[in-house]
Amino acid sequence: MWKHLWLVAVACNAAAAFAGINDANSFTKQYTYEEDPHPCARKCIHDKPMTCHYYFEVENYYTLSKACHDCPRNQSDCFRVDCVPGDGHERGVVTVNRKIPGPAIEVCQDDEIVVDVKNLLMSEGTTIHWHGQHMRDTPYMDGVPYVTQCPILPRTTFRYSFKAAQAGTHFWHSHLGVQRADGCYGPLIVRVPEELNPHNTLYDFDLSAHTITLIDWENKTSMEKFLDHHHSDGNNKPLTLLVNGMGRNRMFSNETNDTLHTPLARFSVEQGYRYRFRVINAGFLNCPVEVSVDNHSISVISSDGEDINPVEADSLVSYAGERFDFVLSADQPKNLYWIRFRGLMDCDERYMKAFQVAVLEYKDYAEEKDVDAMMDQNTPTWESTEMTNETELSNDVTDQLPTQATLLERNVFENFYSSDETLPESIPDYENSRRGGKQLNSLNKGTESNTSHISIPDLSSIRKWDHRLKQKPDYQFFLAYDFYRIDNPHFYGDGYEFYNVSPSMNQLLTPQINHISMEMPSFPLLPQREDIAANSFCNENTVDKENCTREYCECPHAYELKLDSVVELVIIDEGFAFDANHPFHLHGNAFRVVAMEKIGSNVTVEQVKLKDRKGLIKRNLLDAPIKDTVTVPDGGYTVVRFQASNPGFWLFHCHLEFHAEIGMALVFKVGDYNEMAPVPPNFPRCGNYMPQAEALESGKPTCSKYPLLREFEKVLFGDYCESDSSGSVDLRYDKTLAGILLGLWFFFAIYS
């Protein structure tokens, strides 16, 4: 009988393996194609959801690759399949389906989104986060490594499946390492039926072509920049910006001194109509972006997917992770106009003067000028040899800070734009891209009285105030951060401690929340919560506060919240080290932004607490805007409130990639384990492999911890196994195996 049992087990495993191989092959054939447009990008009809299937291949790739043929010599080649032109510099990137940005997902609210993500990276894991979707009932789909899932290993595929519950403008991006900075991101647009759209009378068109996705950009890989900055003397200042993956930061020349460049993003409108534009900031460094349109004002109607009462502005500032929707009225003379994107903070005039432009093109003007024909006729003949230094922008601009300021003196901007008749007549540069007038979400400004600046708490949400966000929250956390002069062991060692580094300009300060760096566990918290040891988490109440101000503190930074409790976060930028700015993003929830104020060039936690005790923090508890990403003024605070109604483990972090990767983050544990969604069947697991050394030396398998399985193991192996007294086990697999073996025992006992 046992011989029969053994044969059945072997046959079952072989059949399963064979079936898996065949499934993988048919899987690839079925989903590698892309439909353009995707059938889910449609007019939304109430109560008629669809299942929307996408296939993502994440891989290492290259800008201006062989797929680009003669780009930019032949402009049409820049739009070939698999061509990623970027800003004109060749560099390694991380793409999805060989696009930057990656494929746009456009669906209707309540559609089921299914995305099969295959990792074709050579040596890295990956995950995809669906920024703006709260993942209620599907928390395992949030895409945060070591919080909601294991990294997707190279050559493997992970299926994300979730409901598009949060309408509005969102985006997806890699949440592992610096892959987002290298191009692994794309739009996620969730529309609603017209009858459910409170702004449907404010515009005539909501077009896919009017999505604007921004990122700060480099001419080297982001990992190279990260390592150079954290371990050597490299800077962390962005070189330029990309708009929908396009921009100009390098000029090419031919033997007749004609110049050509990689293409700019273009947005077409027709005079007399109103258009909804969607702006997504996928940025990764400290580079807020000021957005304006020449000769046009904008009416902002939404932020982070949540509708607001319209606000008229001349420009807006967007921080990494934020999204804004605005209505543009095409009410100007038929012409070409610049859309300007001006970098601030680490992109400003002190450093690289990073900026970019796109073109707003009135339809009839383009037809009259026959732009396409003109582009073909005026294409110069290129040299096949390498261009000289005199006619090519340096490939290593970051070694020549501040290079763009120098280039301005050489009138390079004129060379960038003046020879192209398909562009507006004015010559854009960093200085003249500053827009006057009324500005929304200005840099490092709160609700201080200033008629020219509109702060986020000044906005009013269309959604009614949730009565559950009561006057006094159940939890109030003061989360203070800054850059600290401590010996971070990840970047310092014996003989080159912080104060021993020479020259002093190479001293790297560490950004922390409440003097704690987030240490991710070796396994994902949500699906393997049974592996979490007691007292694993830390926060300012469990660590030695005095020591953490002098020494480096790193641990799983977390706060435990009761389900449905009301939480208030007072986020404080102390501002002593640098003039900086940090946007913060909350997973699994949106929040009301109830207060924001810049107090001075710097501020202490005690100053803010005292101000709060005296009732001097004015909170908007009537119609405060709803967001999931918000900035904090340097030397000030931002106050947000939310109800912790979504059980699970949810990350809260700075959305500047370098900061988040070195620990500027924490986790909210919402609810008890039994209130969290059950783990999906066969969900991937990971963690340390640490068996006892004696078991490895003996070469024997490890015995099960369960008596029933040990009895079967005695029959199969005799005493040929070692007891296991280390590490955790997967209860589901042992119990499942016990049930299978017990069933087979009875089967053969009856029929043999």
PDB file of N, CA and C in Angstrom, residues 66-144:
ATOM      1  N   LYS A  66      18.446  50.642 -30.671  1.00  0.00           N
ATOM      2  CA  LYS A  66      18.364  50.325 -32.102  1.00  0.00           C
ATOM      3  C   LYS A  66      16.929  50.375 -32.612  1.00  0.00           C
ATOM      4  N   ALA A  67      15.950  50.242 -31.683  1.00  0.00           N
ATOM      5  CA  ALA A  67      14.547  50.331 -32.087  1.00  0.00           C
ATOM      6  C   ALA A  67      14.191  51.729 -32.577  1.00  0.00           C
ATOM      7  N   CYS A  68      15.024  52.724 -32.248  1.00  0.00           N
ATOM      8  CA  CYS A  68      14.744  54.108 -32.632  1.00  0.00           C
ATOM      9  C   CYS A  68      15.221  54.442 -34.043  1.00  0.00           C
ATOM     10  N   HIS A  69      15.924  53.526 -34.694  1.00  0.00           N
ATOM     11  CA  HIS A  69      16.390  53.745 -36.066  1.00  0.00           C
ATOM     12  C   HIS A  69      17.128  55.081 -36.178  1.00  0.00           C
ATOM     13  N   ASP A  70      16.558  56.054 -36.921  1.00  0.00           N
ATOM     14  CA  ASP A  70      17.240  57.322 -37.175  1.00  0.00           C
ATOM     15  C   ASP A  70      16.748  58.463 -36.287  1.00  0.00           C
ATOM     16  N   CYS A  71      16.076  58.158 -35.205  1.00  0.00           N
ATOM     17  CA  CYS A  71      15.665  59.215 -34.261  1.00  0.00           C
ATOM     18  C   CYS A  71      16.904  59.844 -33.627  1.00  0.00           C
ATOM     19  N   PRO A  72      17.016  61.155 -33.542  1.00  0.00           N
ATOM     20  CA  PRO A  72      16.033  62.173 -33.919  1.00  0.00           C
ATOM     21  C   PRO A  72      16.207  62.727 -35.331  1.00  0.00           C
ATOM     22  N   ARG A  73      17.075  62.125 -36.142  1.00  0.00           N
ATOM     23  CA  ARG A  73      17.235  62.611 -37.517  1.00  0.00           C
ATOM     24  C   ARG A  73      15.908  62.556 -38.252  1.00  0.00           C
ATOM     25  N   ASN A  74      15.202  61.444 -38.092  1.00  0.00           N
ATOM     26  CA  ASN A  74      13.861  61.297 -38.644  1.00  0.00           C
ATOM     27  C   ASN A  74      12.902  61.287 -37.460  1.00  0.00           C
ATOM     28  N   GLN A  75      12.167  62.382 -37.281  1.00  0.00           N
ATOM     29  CA  GLN A  75      11.327  62.527 -36.096  1.00  0.00           C
ATOM     30  C   GLN A  75      10.298  61.409 -35.963  1.00  0.00           C
ATOM     31  N   SER A  76       9.791  60.918 -37.070  1.00  0.00           N
ATOM     32  CA  SER A  76       8.795  59.847 -36.977  1.00  0.00           C
ATOM     33  C   SER A  76       9.389  58.580 -36.381  1.00  0.00           C
ATOM     34  N   ASP A  77      10.703  58.378 -36.539  1.00  0.00           N
ATOM     35  CA  ASP A  77      11.340  57.205 -35.941  1.00  0.00           C
ATOM     36  C   ASP A  77      11.312  57.256 -34.415  1.00  0.00           C
ATOM     37  N   CYS A  78      11.229  58.463 -33.866  1.00  0.00           N
ATOM     38  CA  CYS A  78      11.196  58.592 -32.402  1.00  0.00           C
ATOM     39  C   CYS A  78       9.915  58.029 -31.807  1.00  0.00           C
ATOM     40  N   PHE A  79       8.922  57.791 -32.661  1.00  0.00           N
ATOM     41  CA  PHE A  79       7.642  57.268 -32.184  1.00  0.00           C
ATOM     42  C   PHE A  79       7.427  55.823 -32.610  1.00  0.00           C
ATOM     43  N   ARG A  80       8.481  55.172 -33.045  1.00  0.00           N
ATOM     44  CA  ARG A  80       8.386  53.754 -33.388  1.00  0.00           C
ATOM     45  C   ARG A  80       8.129  52.909 -32.140  1.00  0.00           C
ATOM     46  N   VAL A  81       7.581  51.722 -32.375  1.00  0.00           N
ATOM     47  CA  VAL A  81       7.388  50.766 -31.292  1.00  0.00           C
ATOM     48  C   VAL A  81       8.737  50.462 -30.645  1.00  0.00           C
ATOM     49  N   ASP A  82       8.784  50.484 -29.334  1.00  0.00           N
ATOM     50  CA  ASP A  82       9.961  50.173 -28.517  1.00  0.00           C
ATOM     51  C   ASP A  82      11.005  51.284 -28.499  1.00  0.00           C
ATOM     52  N   CYS A  83      10.751  52.411 -29.137  1.00  0.00           N
ATOM     53  CA  CYS A  83      11.703  53.525 -29.069  1.00  0.00           C
ATOM     54  C   CYS A  83      11.397  54.380 -27.848  1.00  0.00           C
ATOM     55  N   VAL A  84      12.407  54.576 -27.009  1.00  0.00           N
ATOM     56  CA  VAL A  84      12.300  55.453 -25.840  1.00  0.00           C
ATOM     57  C   VAL A  84      13.287  56.600 -26.054  1.00  0.00           C
ATOM     58  N   PRO A  85      12.832  57.769 -26.535  1.00  0.00           N
ATOM     59  CA  PRO A  85      13.774  58.856 -26.853  1.00  0.00           C
ATOM     60  C   PRO A  85      14.311  59.580 -25.628  1.00  0.00           C
ATOM     61  N   GLY A  86      13.523  59.684 -24.554  1.00  0.00           N
ATOM     62  CA  GLY A  86      13.979  60.414 -23.374  1.00  0.00           C
ATOM     63  C   GLY A  86      14.312  61.852 -23.707  1.00  0.00           C
ATOM     64  N   ASP A  87      15.400  62.356 -23.110  1.00  0.00           N
ATOM     65  CA  ASP A  87      15.801  63.749 -23.336  1.00  0.00           C
ATOM     66  C   ASP A  87      16.925  63.862 -24.349  1.00  0.00           C
ATOM     67  N   GLY A  88      17.269  62.753 -24.999  1.00  0.00           N
ATOM     68  CA  GLY A  88      18.338  62.765 -25.988  1.00  0.00           C
ATOM     69  C   GLY A  88      19.620  62.123 -25.520  1.00  0.00           C
ATOM     70  N   HIS A  89      19.722  61.768 -24.246  1.00  0.00           N
ATOM     71  CA  HIS A  89      20.899  61.078 -23.734  1.00  0.00           C
ATOM     72  C   HIS A  89      20.646  59.576 -23.704  1.00  0.00           C
ATOM     73  N   GLU A  90      21.658  58.814 -24.150  1.00  0.00           N
ATOM     74  CA  GLU A  90      21.559  57.366 -24.015  1.00  0.00           C
ATOM     75  C   GLU A  90      21.838  56.974 -22.568  1.00  0.00           C
ATOM     76  N   ARG A  91      21.026  56.073 -22.040  1.00  0.00           N
ATOM     77  CA  ARG A  91      21.219  55.604 -20.665  1.00  0.00           C
ATOM     78  C   ARG A  91      20.366  54.360 -20.440  1.00  0.00           C
ATOM     79  N   GLY A  92      20.736  53.599 -19.428  1.00  0.00           N
ATOM     80  CA  GLY A  92      19.942  52.451 -19.047  1.00  0.00           C
ATOM     81  C   GLY A  92      18.678  52.881 -18.326  1.00  0.00           C
ATOM     82  N   VAL A  93      17.596  52.150 -18.567  1.00  0.00           N
ATOM     83  CA  VAL A  93      16.310  52.451 -17.949  1.00  0.00           C
ATOM     84  C   VAL A  93      15.638  51.149 -17.528  1.00  0.00           C
ATOM     85  N   VAL A  94      14.559  51.276 -16.774  1.00  0.00           N
ATOM     86  CA  VAL A  94      13.694  50.146 -16.434  1.00  0.00           C
ATOM     87  C   VAL A  94      12.319  50.467 -16.998  1.00  0.00           C
ATOM     88  N   THR A  95      11.846  49.646 -17.911  1.00  0.00           N
ATOM     89  CA  THR A  95      10.596  49.943 -18.595  1.00  0.00           C
ATOM     90  C   THR A  95       9.573  48.841 -18.384  1.00  0.00           C
ATOM     91  N   VAL A  96       8.334  49.187 -18.612  1.00  0.00           N
ATOM     92  CA  VAL A  96       7.259  48.208 -18.750  1.00  0.00           C
ATOM     93  C   VAL A  96       6.825  48.230 -20.205  1.00  0.00           C
ATOM     94  N   ASN A  97       6.927  47.089 -20.849  1.00  0.00           N
ATOM     95  CA  ASN A  97       6.585  46.945 -22.265  1.00  0.00           C
ATOM     96  C   ASN A  97       7.361  47.924 -23.149  1.00  0.00           C
ATOM     97  N   ARG A  98       8.583  48.233 -22.723  1.00  0.00           N
ATOM     98  CA  ARG A  98       9.509  49.090 -23.473  1.00  0.00           C
ATOM     99  C   ARG A  98       8.917  50.461 -23.785  1.00  0.00           C
ATOM    100  N   LYS A  99       8.283  51.041 -22.752  1.00  0.00           N
ATOM    101  CA  LYS A  99       7.709  52.376 -22.883  1.00  0.00           C
ATOM    102  C   LYS A  99       8.035  53.189 -21.637  1.00  0.00           C
ATOM    103  N   ILE A 100       8.236  54.491 -21.827  1.00  0.00           N
ATOM    104  CA  ILE A 100       8.291  55.451 -20.729  1.00  0.00           C
ATOM    105  C   ILE A 100       7.436  56.655 -21.130  1.00  0.00           C
ATOM    106  N   PRO A 101       6.368  56.949 -20.382  1.00  0.00           N
ATOM    107  CA  PRO A 101       5.801  56.128 -19.317  1.00  0.00           C
ATOM    108  C   PRO A 101       5.324  54.787 -19.857  1.00  0.00           C
ATOM    109  N   GLY A 102       5.065  53.858 -18.948  1.00  0.00           N
ATOM    110  CA  GLY A 102       4.543  52.561 -19.342  1.00  0.00           C
ATOM    111  C   GLY A 102       3.098  52.653 -19.783  1.00  0.00           C
ATOM    112  N   PRO A 103       2.483  51.517 -20.101  1.00  0.00           N
ATOM    113  CA  PRO A 103       1.111  51.511 -20.632  1.00  0.00           C
ATOM    114  C   PRO A 103       0.134  52.212 -19.691  1.00  0.00           C
ATOM    115  N   ALA A 104      -0.722  53.028 -20.272  1.00  0.00           N
ATOM    116  CA  ALA A 104      -1.762  53.691 -19.487  1.00  0.00           C
ATOM    117  C   ALA A 104      -2.908  52.717 -19.240  1.00  0.00           C
ATOM    118  N   ILE A 105      -3.341  52.643 -18.008  1.00  0.00           N
ATOM    119  CA  ILE A 105      -4.537  51.873 -17.658  1.00  0.00           C
ATOM    120  C   ILE A 105      -5.674  52.872 -17.510  1.00  0.00           C
ATOM    121  N   GLU A 106      -6.680  52.759 -18.363  1.00  0.00           N
ATOM    122  CA  GLU A 106      -7.841  53.647 -18.321  1.00  0.00           C
ATOM    123  C   GLU A 106      -9.089  52.790 -18.214  1.00  0.00           C
ATOM    124  N   VAL A 107      -9.794  52.939 -17.112  1.00  0.00           N
ATOM    125  CA  VAL A 107     -10.943  52.086 -16.825  1.00  0.00           C
ATOM    126  C   VAL A 107     -12.067  52.936 -16.256  1.00  0.00           C
ATOM    127  N   CYS A 108     -13.180  52.264 -15.947  1.00  0.00           N
ATOM    128  CA  CYS A 108     -14.301  52.907 -15.278  1.00  0.00           C
ATOM    129  C   CYS A 108     -14.362  52.438 -13.831  1.00  0.00           C
ATOM    130  N   GLN A 109     -14.911  53.279 -12.985  1.00  0.00           N
ATOM    131  CA  GLN A 109     -15.020  52.924 -11.575  1.00  0.00           C
ATOM    132  C   GLN A 109     -15.760  51.599 -11.411  1.00  0.00           C
ATOM    133  N   ASP A 110     -15.232  50.763 -10.537  1.00  0.00           N
ATOM    134  CA  ASP A 110     -15.746  49.427 -10.210  1.00  0.00           C
ATOM    135  C   ASP A 110     -15.372  48.372 -11.239  1.00  0.00           C
ATOM    136  N   ASP A 111     -14.618  48.731 -12.275  1.00  0.00           N
ATOM    137  CA  ASP A 111     -14.037  47.693 -13.136  1.00  0.00           C
ATOM    138  C   ASP A 111     -13.075  46.839 -12.319  1.00  0.00           C
ATOM    139  N   GLU A 112     -12.917  45.595 -12.734  1.00  0.00           N
ATOM    140  CA  GLU A 112     -11.919  44.721 -12.126  1.00  0.00           C
ATOM    141  C   GLU A 112     -10.647  44.814 -12.964  1.00  0.00           C
ATOM    142  N   ILE A 113      -9.563  45.260 -12.349  1.00  0.00           N
ATOM    143  CA  ILE A 113      -8.283  45.386 -13.041  1.00  0.00           C
ATOM    144  C   ILE A 113      -7.446  44.151 -12.746  1.00  0.00           C
ATOM    145  N   VAL A 114      -6.986  43.499 -13.793  1.00  0.00           N
ATOM    146  CA  VAL A 114      -6.115  42.330 -13.662  1.00  0.00           C
ATOM    147  C   VAL A 114      -4.841  42.627 -14.442  1.00  0.00           C
ATOM    148  N   VAL A 115      -3.713  42.632 -13.756  1.00  0.00           N
ATOM    149  CA  VAL A 115      -2.434  42.927 -14.400  1.00  0.00           C
ATOM    150  C   VAL A 115      -1.457  41.803 -14.083  1.00  0.00           C
ATOM    151  N   ASP A 116      -0.995  41.127 -15.114  1.00  0.00           N
ATOM    152  CA  ASP A 116       0.016  40.082 -14.954  1.00  0.00           C
ATOM    153  C   ASP A 116       1.383  40.718 -15.156  1.00  0.00           C
ATOM    154  N   VAL A 117       2.158  40.794 -14.092  1.00  0.00           N
ATOM    155  CA  VAL A 117       3.466  41.451 -14.118  1.00  0.00           C
ATOM    156  C   VAL A 117       4.546  40.388 -14.190  1.00  0.00           C
ATOM    157  N   LYS A 118       5.242  40.340 -15.309  1.00  0.00           N
ATOM    158  CA  LYS A 118       6.351  39.401 -15.481  1.00  0.00           C
ATOM    159  C   LYS A 118       7.659  40.157 -15.311  1.00  0.00           C
ATOM    160  N   ASN A 119       8.497  39.664 -14.434  1.00  0.00           N
ATOM    161  CA  ASN A 119       9.771  40.317 -14.145  1.00  0.00           C
ATOM    162  C   ASN A 119      10.850  39.757 -15.060  1.00  0.00           C
ATOM    163  N   LEU A 120      11.274  40.577 -16.015  1.00  0.00           N
ATOM    164  CA  LEU A 120      12.358  40.203 -16.924  1.00  0.00           C
ATOM    165  C   LEU A 120      13.656  40.919 -16.575  1.00  0.00           C
ATOM    166  N   LEU A 121      13.706  41.568 -15.413  1.00  0.00           N
ATOM    167  CA  LEU A 121      14.957  42.179 -14.977  1.00  0.00           C
ATOM    168  C   LEU A 121      15.995  41.092 -14.744  1.00  0.00           C
ATOM    169  N   MET A 122      17.239  41.417 -14.990  1.00  0.00           N
ATOM    170  CA  MET A 122      18.282  40.398 -14.914  1.00  0.00           C
ATOM    171  C   MET A 122      18.573  39.962 -13.486  1.00  0.00           C
ATOM    172  N   SER A 123      18.536  40.895 -12.536  1.00  0.00           N
ATOM    173  CA  SER A 123      19.011  40.533 -11.199  1.00  0.00           C
ATOM    174  C   SER A 123      18.235  41.181 -10.069  1.00  0.00           C
ATOM    175  N   GLU A 124      17.110  41.801 -10.348  1.00  0.00           N
ATOM    176  CA  GLU A 124      16.358  42.494  -9.305  1.00  0.00           C
ATOM    177  C   GLU A 124      14.943  41.962  -9.216  1.00  0.00           C
ATOM    178  N   GLY A 125      14.399  41.995  -8.004  1.00  0.00           N
ATOM    179  CA  GLY A 125      12.977  41.802  -7.839  1.00  0.00           C
ATOM    180  C   GLY A 125      12.245  43.079  -8.195  1.00  0.00           C
ATOM    181  N   THR A 126      10.924  43.012  -8.205  1.00  0.00           N
ATOM    182  CA  THR A 126      10.129  44.206  -8.469  1.00  0.00           C
ATOM    183  C   THR A 126       8.758  44.035  -7.845  1.00  0.00           C
ATOM    184  N   THR A 127       8.025  45.115  -7.719  1.00  0.00           N
ATOM    185  CA  THR A 127       6.605  45.105  -7.380  1.00  0.00           C
ATOM    186  C   THR A 127       5.981  46.311  -8.059  1.00  0.00           C
ATOM    187  N   ILE A 128       4.662  46.320  -8.173  1.00  0.00           N
ATOM    188  CA  ILE A 128       3.947  47.471  -8.712  1.00  0.00           C
ATOM    189  C   ILE A 128       2.938  47.949  -7.673  1.00  0.00           C
ATOM    190  N   HIS A 129       3.020  49.236  -7.358  1.00  0.00           N
ATOM    191  CA  HIS A 129       2.058  49.869  -6.454  1.00  0.00           C
ATOM    192  C   HIS A 129       1.067  50.669  -7.280  1.00  0.00           C
ATOM    193  N   TRP A 130      -0.199  50.601  -6.907  1.00  0.00           N
ATOM    194  CA  TRP A 130      -1.282  51.263  -7.631  1.00  0.00           C
ATOM    195  C   TRP A 130      -1.665  52.509  -6.834  1.00  0.00           C
ATOM    196  N   HIS A 131      -0.898  53.555  -7.066  1.00  0.00           N
ATOM    197  CA  HIS A 131      -0.898  54.774  -6.255  1.00  0.00           C
ATOM    198  C   HIS A 131      -2.251  55.472  -6.371  1.00  0.00           C
ATOM    199  N   GLY A 132      -2.978  55.531  -5.249  1.00  0.00           N
ATOM    200  CA  GLY A 132      -4.297  56.155  -5.224  1.00  0.00           C
ATOM    201  C   GLY A 132      -5.425  55.173  -5.021  1.00  0.00           C
ATOM    202  N   GLN A 133      -5.169  53.886  -5.253  1.00  0.00           N
ATOM    203  CA  GLN A 133      -6.168  52.850  -4.997  1.00  0.00           C
ATOM    204  C   GLN A 133      -5.966  52.303  -3.586  1.00  0.00           C
ATOM    205  N   HIS A 134      -7.019  52.259  -2.802  1.00  0.00           N
ATOM    206  CA  HIS A 134      -6.902  51.925  -1.380  1.00  0.00           C
ATOM    207  C   HIS A 134      -6.881  50.430  -1.107  1.00  0.00           C
ATOM    208  N   MET A 135      -7.227  49.624  -2.077  1.00  0.00           N
ATOM    209  CA  MET A 135      -7.150  48.162  -1.957  1.00  0.00           C
ATOM    210  C   MET A 135      -7.992  47.622  -0.795  1.00  0.00           C
ATOM    211  N   ARG A 136      -9.157  48.203  -0.590  1.00  0.00           N
ATOM    212  CA  ARG A 136     -10.077  47.653   0.393  1.00  0.00           C
ATOM    213  C   ARG A 136     -10.497  46.262  -0.063  1.00  0.00           C
ATOM    214  N   ASP A 137     -10.441  45.303   0.800  1.00  0.00           N
ATOM    215  CA  ASP A 137     -10.767  43.891   0.536  1.00  0.00           C
ATOM    216  C   ASP A 137      -9.677  43.170  -0.248  1.00  0.00           C
ATOM    217  N   THR A 138      -8.735  43.905  -0.839  1.00  0.00           N
ATOM    218  CA  THR A 138      -7.629  43.257  -1.560  1.00  0.00           C
ATOM    219  C   THR A 138      -6.294  43.858  -1.116  1.00  0.00           C
ATOM    220  N   PRO A 139      -6.003  43.868   0.184  1.00  0.00           N
ATOM    221  CA  PRO A 139      -4.784  44.544   0.659  1.00  0.00           C
ATOM    222  C   PRO A 139      -3.503  43.902   0.158  1.00  0.00           C
ATOM    223  N   TYR A 140      -3.575  42.646  -0.277  1.00  0.00           N
ATOM    224  CA  TYR A 140      -2.375  41.952  -0.755  1.00  0.00           C
ATOM    225  C   TYR A 140      -1.946  42.451  -2.133  1.00  0.00           C
ATOM    226  N   MET A 141      -2.757  43.305  -2.750  1.00  0.00           N
ATOM    227  CA  MET A 141      -2.468  43.822  -4.079  1.00  0.00           C
ATOM    228  C   MET A 141      -1.818  45.203  -4.043  1.00  0.00           C
ATOM    229  N   ASP A 142      -1.479  45.711  -2.857  1.00  0.00           N
ATOM    230  CA  ASP A 142      -0.969  47.082  -2.746  1.00  0.00           C
ATOM    231  C   ASP A 142       0.425  47.245  -3.331  1.00  0.00           C
ATOM    232  N   GLY A 143       1.181  46.166  -3.434  1.00  0.00           N
ATOM    233  CA  GLY A 143       2.450  46.228  -4.143  1.00  0.00           C
ATOM    234  C   GLY A 143       3.621  46.777  -3.369  1.00  0.00           C
ATOM    235  N   VAL A 144       3.624  46.638  -2.039  1.00  0.00           N
ATOM    236  CA  VAL A 144       4.747  47.129  -1.242  1.00  0.00           C
ATOM    237  C   VAL A 144       5.575  45.942  -0.764  1.00  0.00           C
TER     238      VAL A 144
END
